[in-house]
PDB file of C-alpha atoms in Angstrom:
ATOM      1  CA  UNK E  14      52.116 -44.924 -11.584  1.00 43.00           C
ATOM      2  CA  UNK E  15      55.130 -43.203 -10.737  1.00 65.00           C
ATOM      3  CA  UNK E  16      56.608 -40.627 -12.914  1.00 73.00           C
ATOM      4  CA  UNK E  17      60.220 -40.989 -12.004  1.00 73.00           C
ATOM      5  CA  UNK E  18      61.169 -38.062 -14.321  1.00 76.00           C
ATOM      6  CA  UNK E  19      58.631 -35.621 -13.665  1.00 80.00           C
ATOM      7  CA  UNK E  20      59.382 -36.390  -9.712  1.00 77.00           C
ATOM      8  CA  UNK E  21      63.262 -35.645  -9.988  1.00 77.00           C
ATOM      9  CA  UNK E  22      62.118 -32.399 -12.104  1.00 80.00           C
ATOM     10  CA  UNK E  23      60.674 -31.086  -9.393  1.00 79.00           C
ATOM     11  CA  UNK E  24      62.539 -32.031  -6.829  1.00 77.00           C
ATOM     12  CA  UNK E  25      65.503 -30.380  -8.138  1.00 79.00           C
ATOM     13  CA  UNK E  26      63.545 -27.175  -9.265  1.00 79.00           C
ATOM     14  CA  UNK E  27      62.450 -27.025  -4.988  1.00 76.00           C
ATOM     15  CA  UNK E  28      66.379 -27.540  -4.490  1.00 73.00           C
ATOM     16  CA  UNK E  29      67.649 -24.457  -6.828  1.00 75.00           C
ATOM     17  CA  UNK E  30      64.858 -22.767  -5.526  1.00 73.00           C
ATOM     18  CA  UNK E  31      65.257 -23.520  -1.305  1.00 68.00           C
ATOM     19  CA  UNK E  32      68.270 -21.637   0.027  1.00 67.00           C
ATOM     20  CA  UNK E  33      70.276 -23.832   2.180  1.00 65.00           C
ATOM     21  CA  UNK E  34      71.031 -23.292   5.628  1.00 63.00           C
ATOM     22  CA  UNK E  35      71.849 -25.291   8.669  1.00 56.00           C
ATOM     23  CA  UNK E  36      68.421 -26.032   9.338  1.00 59.00           C
ATOM     24  CA  UNK E  37      67.913 -27.883   6.079  1.00 71.00           C
ATOM     25  CA  UNK E  38      71.222 -28.832   5.442  1.00 74.00           C
ATOM     26  CA  UNK E  39      69.624 -32.598   6.282  1.00 70.00           C
ATOM     27  CA  UNK E  40      66.737 -32.568   4.527  1.00 75.00           C
ATOM     28  CA  UNK E  41      68.401 -31.254   1.299  1.00 74.00           C
ATOM     29  CA  UNK E  42      71.060 -33.804   1.547  1.00 78.00           C
ATOM     30  CA  UNK E  43      68.373 -36.193   1.847  1.00 78.00           C
ATOM     31  CA  UNK E  44      66.996 -34.589  -1.473  1.00 81.00           C
ATOM     32  CA  UNK E  45      70.119 -35.082  -3.099  1.00 83.00           C
ATOM     33  CA  UNK E  46      70.066 -39.203  -2.284  1.00 84.00           C
ATOM     34  CA  UNK E  47      66.577 -39.747  -3.505  1.00 84.00           C
ATOM     35  CA  UNK E  48      67.156 -37.734  -7.400  1.00 84.00           C
ATOM     36  CA  UNK E  49      70.130 -40.539  -6.824  1.00 87.00           C
ATOM     37  CA  UNK E  50      68.532 -43.491  -6.092  1.00 86.00           C
ATOM     38  CA  UNK E  51      65.336 -42.132  -8.684  1.00 85.00           C
ATOM     39  CA  UNK E  52      67.997 -41.303 -11.507  1.00 88.00           C
ATOM     40  CA  UNK E  53      69.656 -45.269 -11.108  1.00 91.00           C
ATOM     41  CA  UNK E  54      65.832 -46.193 -11.581  1.00 90.00           C
ATOM     42  CA  UNK E  55      65.494 -44.954 -15.071  1.00 89.00           C
ATOM     43  CA  UNK E  56      66.881 -47.157 -17.921  1.00 92.00           C
ATOM     44  CA  UNK E  57      69.839 -45.910 -19.499  1.00 93.00           C
ATOM     45  CA  UNK E  58      71.004 -47.136 -22.564  1.00 94.00           C
ATOM     46  CA  UNK E  59      74.404 -49.016 -22.607  1.00 95.00           C
ATOM     47  CA  UNK E  60      77.467 -47.225 -23.666  1.00 95.00           C
ATOM     48  CA  UNK E  61      79.193 -48.578 -26.629  1.00 93.00           C
ATOM     49  CA  UNK E  62      82.774 -48.467 -26.764  1.00 92.00           C
ATOM     50  CA  UNK E  63      84.288 -49.354 -30.743  1.00 91.00           C
ATOM     51  CA  UNK E  64      87.518 -50.401 -32.093  1.00 90.00           C
ATOM     52  CA  UNK E  65      88.102 -52.073 -34.975  1.00 90.00           C
ATOM     53  CA  UNK E  66      88.403 -55.840 -33.592  1.00 93.00           C
ATOM     54  CA  UNK E  67      85.474 -55.488 -30.769  1.00 94.00           C
ATOM     55  CA  UNK E  68      82.454 -53.411 -29.588  1.00 92.00           C
ATOM     56  CA  UNK E  69      82.079 -53.422 -25.833  1.00 94.00           C
ATOM     57  CA  UNK E  70      78.547 -52.346 -24.454  1.00 94.00           C
ATOM     58  CA  UNK E  71      79.167 -51.023 -20.709  1.00 96.00           C
ATOM     59  CA  UNK E  72      77.647 -48.765 -18.021  1.00 95.00           C
ATOM     60  CA  UNK E  73      78.366 -45.405 -16.876  1.00 94.00           C
ATOM     61  CA  UNK E  74      80.720 -46.789 -13.990  1.00 94.00           C
ATOM     62  CA  UNK E  75      82.791 -48.355 -16.639  1.00 94.00           C
ATOM     63  CA  UNK E  76      81.492 -52.101 -15.806  1.00 95.00           C
ATOM     64  CA  UNK E  77      81.572 -54.249 -19.131  1.00 94.00           C
ATOM     65  CA  UNK E  78      78.088 -56.315 -19.837  1.00 93.00           C
ATOM     66  CA  UNK E  79      78.898 -57.428 -23.459  1.00 93.00           C
ATOM     67  CA  UNK E  80      82.068 -57.824 -25.065  1.00 93.00           C
ATOM     68  CA  UNK E  81      80.907 -58.020 -29.607  1.00 90.00           C
ATOM     69  CA  UNK E  82      84.112 -59.062 -31.730  1.00 92.00           C
ATOM     70  CA  UNK E  83      84.105 -58.176 -35.703  1.00 88.00           C
ATOM     71  CA  UNK E  84      83.861 -62.120 -36.366  1.00 89.00           C
ATOM     72  CA  UNK E  85      80.437 -62.192 -34.614  1.00 83.00           C
ATOM     73  CA  UNK E  86      81.159 -63.572 -31.634  1.00 87.00           C
ATOM     74  CA  UNK E  87      80.025 -62.318 -28.519  1.00 88.00           C
ATOM     75  CA  UNK E  88      80.961 -62.839 -24.620  1.00 91.00           C
ATOM     76  CA  UNK E  89      78.874 -61.211 -22.182  1.00 92.00           C
ATOM     77  CA  UNK E  90      74.915 -60.729 -21.599  1.00 91.00           C
ATOM     78  CA  UNK E  91      72.083 -58.047 -21.410  1.00 92.00           C
ATOM     79  CA  UNK E  92      71.344 -57.669 -17.736  1.00 94.00           C
ATOM     80  CA  UNK E  93      68.413 -55.064 -16.547  1.00 95.00           C
ATOM     81  CA  UNK E  94      70.809 -53.731 -14.029  1.00 95.00           C
ATOM     82  CA  UNK E  95      74.160 -53.106 -13.674  1.00 95.00           C
ATOM     83  CA  UNK E  96      76.088 -55.421 -11.382  1.00 94.00           C
ATOM     84  CA  UNK E  97      78.149 -53.107 -10.104  1.00 94.00           C
ATOM     85  CA  UNK E  98      76.293 -49.932  -9.397  1.00 94.00           C
ATOM     86  CA  UNK E  99      72.961 -50.774  -9.691  1.00 94.00           C
ATOM     87  CA  UNK E 100      71.749 -48.614 -12.739  1.00 95.00           C
ATOM     88  CA  UNK E 101      68.610 -49.536 -15.150  1.00 96.00           C
ATOM     89  CA  UNK E 102      69.847 -50.426 -18.460  1.00 95.00           C
ATOM     90  CA  UNK E 103      67.650 -50.194 -20.829  1.00 94.00           C
ATOM     91  CA  UNK E 104      68.421 -52.423 -23.936  1.00 92.00           C
ATOM     92  CA  UNK E 105      65.262 -51.552 -26.134  1.00 90.00           C
ATOM     93  CA  UNK E 106      67.816 -49.027 -28.478  1.00 82.00           C
ATOM     94  CA  UNK E 107      70.414 -51.758 -29.237  1.00 85.00           C
ATOM     95  CA  UNK E 108      70.272 -53.905 -32.210  1.00 78.00           C
ATOM     96  CA  UNK E 109      71.837 -57.336 -30.625  1.00 76.00           C
ATOM     97  CA  UNK E 110      71.485 -60.795 -31.307  1.00 71.00           C
ATOM     98  CA  UNK E 111      72.746 -63.002 -28.272  1.00 65.00           C
ATOM     99  CA  UNK E 112      70.992 -66.148 -30.023  1.00 62.00           C
ATOM    100  CA  UNK E 113      71.772 -67.505 -33.074  1.00 54.00           C
ATOM    101  CA  UNK E 114      69.171 -68.132 -36.323  1.00 54.00           C
ATOM    102  CA  UNK E 115      67.633 -64.827 -36.122  1.00 51.00           C
ATOM    103  CA  UNK E 116      65.948 -65.180 -32.358  1.00 51.00           C
ATOM    104  CA  UNK E 117      66.589 -62.793 -30.001  1.00 52.00           C
ATOM    105  CA  UNK E 118      66.529 -61.829 -26.319  1.00 50.00           C
TER     106      UNK E 118
END
């Protein structure tokens, strides 16, 4: 089983202790790419951006997945990944019901 967060921590610790020079510059840049890719696989709770009449649920890149209006109307969906940047999205800590009569997604 993959331990993504542990692997990211190990790579960052290694990179912090290793000196950067021309010989390992390509390895260092490759590790930065690996970290970025692995962090995208860790589910992120959507960002809630609210005002009086609506709440937007969006990704860290700014892409809006779902808008919930104060009258109860909703527009959008609850994707597992951001369409724009590929970030994994974790909806488990949000209380959003897309279906009427108590059914949830």
